[in-house]
Structures are given as structure tokens and as C-alpha cells.
Amino acid sequence: MIEQPLSVTDVDFVTTLHDDAMSFVVLMQPRGAEDRLLRAIDDVALGELEQAVHEADEPEGEQAVRPAALALEHSLRLLRDAGSEAVGQIVDGHPLDLLRSVVEQTHADEVIVLTAPHLVEEFFHRDWASRARHKVGVPVLKLYAHNDEDETETKDESRDEGTG
């Protein structure tokens, strides 16, 4: 599950997590109006005041679908260029229900949630990775996405393979 386009660094990282060839089902979560306040609070908490001011300028709802589709296509192309099989879809509805369904249908071994840091959501364990850990029944690995100039950090959210 991603919320922004994968960078070359992100793709390099996720495609080298395991020695075996991997295939990906990428779920792209478009921005939603309900997240605007949390994004602004996170921006302030991270010291990114300029970003907080411009949260209102970001497309949301139906207007966010086209940018999300472009981000998804870009990400799939990078994964395929790296030699992986990759398919994907835009999340329409509740992301965790779709994620659980995809895990069950594909018999996925692991879920990767690639996200920017969300301090408020993470503090209250309301971020996608924390919530997915209790819903999908496979290990959930949370990766923090950065620009290509930055390094990708990881945080293992779950080695607990139960549904919690």
C-alpha cells in the first residue's frame, strides 16, 4: 500500500528485501479530506510549517483520483523496470478491507506499507501499518518513503503473524 509515487530508491529497496523474485500488488491510496487535519498537524510536528500551510491546496476526493492513478502507473513502471511483476489499483472504499481481500486472493506472504511519517497517527496506532497488522493475517512491514536523494528507513511493524 502506498500513498505517494515510489521513488527509484524505494523500488530498489523493496525489490531487494528478499533473495527470491518478488511480485507486487500495489494499492494506491488517494488523498482524502478526512486526512487534511492530521496531515497539517504532522507537518507542524515535523517542523514543516510551509507544507502545513499548503495542505489546503492539495487535491482531494474525486480530484485526487487522477494524480493517484498517475502515481500508481509511475510506480508500477519502476517496479517492472526493476524486473518485478507488478499490478495495482486505486483504493476505492476502505483500504484495509481491500488489502485483506488482496492478501487472501493472492496468498501474499507479506504486506509492505510505504508511507511518509505520520507522527499523530502513529502515536495513536491509527496509521495504516498498525491497523493492517490486526487485519491481514501476514507480517506487515512499514517503510518510510523519501525522495531519491534521501535514504529509505524501515520500521518492522509486525513479526506477529496472527490477526491480533
Coordinates of C-alpha atoms in Angstrom, one line a residue:
M1 CA 0.0 0.0 0.0
I2 CA 1.4 3.4 -1.0
E3 CA 0.2 7.0 -0.7
Q4 CA 2.7 8.6 -3.0
P5 CA 4.6 7.5 -6.1
L6 CA 7.5 5.2 -5.5
S7 CA 10.9 6.7 -6.0
V8 CA 13.8 4.8 -7.6
T9 CA 15.3 4.4 -4.1
D10 CA 12.1 3.0 -2.8
V11 CA 11.9 0.5 -5.7
D12 CA 15.5 -0.5 -5.2
F13 CA 14.8 -1.1 -1.5
V14 CA 11.6 -3.1 -1.8
T15 CA 12.9 -5.3 -4.7
T16 CA 16.0 -6.3 -2.7
L17 CA 14.2 -7.1 0.6
H18 CA 14.3 -10.8 -0.3
D19 CA 16.6 -13.0 -2.3
D20 CA 13.7 -14.6 -4.3
A21 CA 11.9 -12.9 -7.2
M22 CA 9.0 -10.9 -5.9
S23 CA 5.7 -9.8 -7.4
F24 CA 3.8 -6.8 -6.2
V25 CA 0.2 -5.9 -6.0
V26 CA 0.3 -2.1 -5.4
L27 CA -2.7 -0.4 -3.8
M28 CA -2.6 3.4 -4.2
Q29 CA -4.5 5.4 -1.5
P30 CA -5.6 8.7 -2.9
R31 CA -5.7 11.7 -0.5
G32 CA -8.9 12.2 1.4
A33 CA -10.4 15.2 3.0
E34 CA -10.6 13.4 6.4
D35 CA -6.8 13.3 6.5
R36 CA -6.2 17.0 5.9
L37 CA -6.2 18.0 9.6
L38 CA -3.9 15.1 10.6
R39 CA -1.5 15.9 7.7
A40 CA -1.3 19.5 8.8
I41 CA -0.7 18.5 12.4
D42 CA 2.0 16.1 11.3
D43 CA 3.6 18.8 9.1
V44 CA 3.7 21.2 12.1
A45 CA 5.1 18.4 14.4
L46 CA 7.8 17.7 11.9
G47 CA 8.7 21.4 11.6
E48 CA 7.4 21.6 8.0
L49 CA 5.3 24.8 8.5
E50 CA 5.3 25.7 4.9
Q51 CA 3.9 22.3 4.0
A52 CA 1.2 22.7 6.6
V53 CA 0.1 26.0 5.1
H54 CA -0.3 24.4 1.7
E55 CA -2.3 21.3 2.8
A56 CA -5.5 23.1 1.6
D57 CA -4.0 23.3 -1.9
E58 CA -3.7 19.5 -2.3
P59 CA -6.3 17.8 -4.4
E60 CA -8.7 15.6 -2.5
G61 CA -11.7 13.3 -3.2
E62 CA -12.5 12.9 -6.9
Q63 CA -9.8 15.5 -7.8
A64 CA -7.2 13.2 -6.1
V65 CA -8.0 10.2 -8.3
R66 CA -6.2 11.3 -11.4
P67 CA -3.0 12.2 -9.6
A68 CA -3.2 8.9 -7.7
A69 CA -3.7 7.0 -11.0
L70 CA -0.6 8.7 -12.4
A71 CA 1.4 7.9 -9.3
L72 CA 0.3 4.3 -9.4
E73 CA 1.3 3.9 -13.1
H74 CA 4.7 5.5 -12.4
S75 CA 5.3 3.2 -9.5
L76 CA 4.3 0.1 -11.5
R77 CA 6.5 1.0 -14.3
L78 CA 9.5 1.4 -12.0
L79 CA 8.8 -2.0 -10.4
R80 CA 8.6 -3.6 -13.8
D81 CA 11.7 -1.9 -15.0
A82 CA 13.5 -3.4 -11.9
G83 CA 12.5 -6.8 -13.1
S84 CA 9.5 -7.5 -10.8
E85 CA 6.0 -8.4 -11.7
A86 CA 3.6 -5.6 -10.7
V87 CA -0.1 -4.9 -10.9
G88 CA -2.1 -2.4 -9.0
Q89 CA -5.2 -0.5 -8.4
I90 CA -6.5 2.7 -6.8
V91 CA -8.2 2.2 -3.5
D92 CA -11.9 2.9 -3.7
G93 CA -13.6 2.4 -0.4
H94 CA -12.0 1.2 2.8
P95 CA -8.3 0.4 2.2
L96 CA -7.9 -2.3 4.9
D97 CA -10.9 -4.3 3.5
L98 CA -9.3 -4.2 0.1
L99 CA -5.9 -5.0 1.5
R100 CA -7.2 -8.1 3.3
S101 CA -9.0 -9.2 0.2
V102 CA -5.9 -8.9 -1.9
V103 CA -3.8 -10.8 0.7
E104 CA -6.4 -13.6 0.7
Q105 CA -6.8 -13.8 -3.1
T106 CA -3.0 -13.7 -3.9
H107 CA -1.9 -15.7 -0.8
A108 CA 0.6 -12.9 -0.1
D109 CA 3.5 -13.7 2.2
E110 CA 3.9 -10.1 3.5
V111 CA 2.4 -6.6 3.3
I112 CA 4.5 -3.5 2.8
V113 CA 3.1 -0.2 3.7
L114 CA 5.2 2.6 2.2
T115 CA 4.4 6.0 3.8
A116 CA 5.7 9.3 4.9
P117 CA 6.0 9.7 8.7
H118 CA 2.7 10.4 10.3
L119 CA 3.5 11.3 13.9
V120 CA 0.0 11.8 15.2
E121 CA -1.5 8.7 13.6
E122 CA 1.5 6.6 14.6
F123 CA 1.3 7.8 18.2
F124 CA -2.2 6.6 18.5
H125 CA -1.6 3.5 16.3
R126 CA -4.1 4.7 13.7
D127 CA -1.6 4.5 10.8
W128 CA -2.3 2.0 8.0
A129 CA 0.5 -0.3 9.0
S130 CA -0.6 -0.6 12.6
R131 CA -4.2 -1.1 11.6
A132 CA -3.3 -3.6 8.9
R133 CA -1.3 -5.7 11.3
H134 CA -4.5 -6.7 13.0
K135 CA -6.5 -7.2 9.9
V136 CA -4.5 -9.1 7.2
G137 CA -3.0 -12.1 8.9
V138 CA 0.5 -11.8 7.5
P139 CA 3.6 -9.8 8.6
V140 CA 3.3 -6.1 7.9
L141 CA 6.5 -4.1 7.1
K142 CA 6.3 -0.4 7.3
L143 CA 8.8 1.6 5.2
Y144 CA 9.3 5.3 5.2
A145 CA 9.4 6.8 1.7
H146 CA 11.8 9.6 0.9
N147 CA 13.0 11.4 -2.1
D148 CA 15.6 9.7 -4.2
E149 CA 18.2 11.9 -2.6
D150 CA 17.2 10.6 0.9
E151 CA 17.7 7.2 2.4
T152 CA 14.7 4.9 2.9
E153 CA 14.2 4.0 6.5
T154 CA 12.4 0.9 7.7
K155 CA 10.4 0.0 10.7
D156 CA 9.2 -3.5 11.2
E157 CA 5.6 -3.2 12.4
S158 CA 4.9 -6.9 12.9
R159 CA 6.6 -10.2 13.1
D160 CA 3.4 -11.4 14.7
E161 CA 1.7 -13.5 12.1
G162 CA -1.6 -13.7 13.9
T163 CA -4.5 -11.4 13.1
G164 CA -4.3 -9.9 16.6

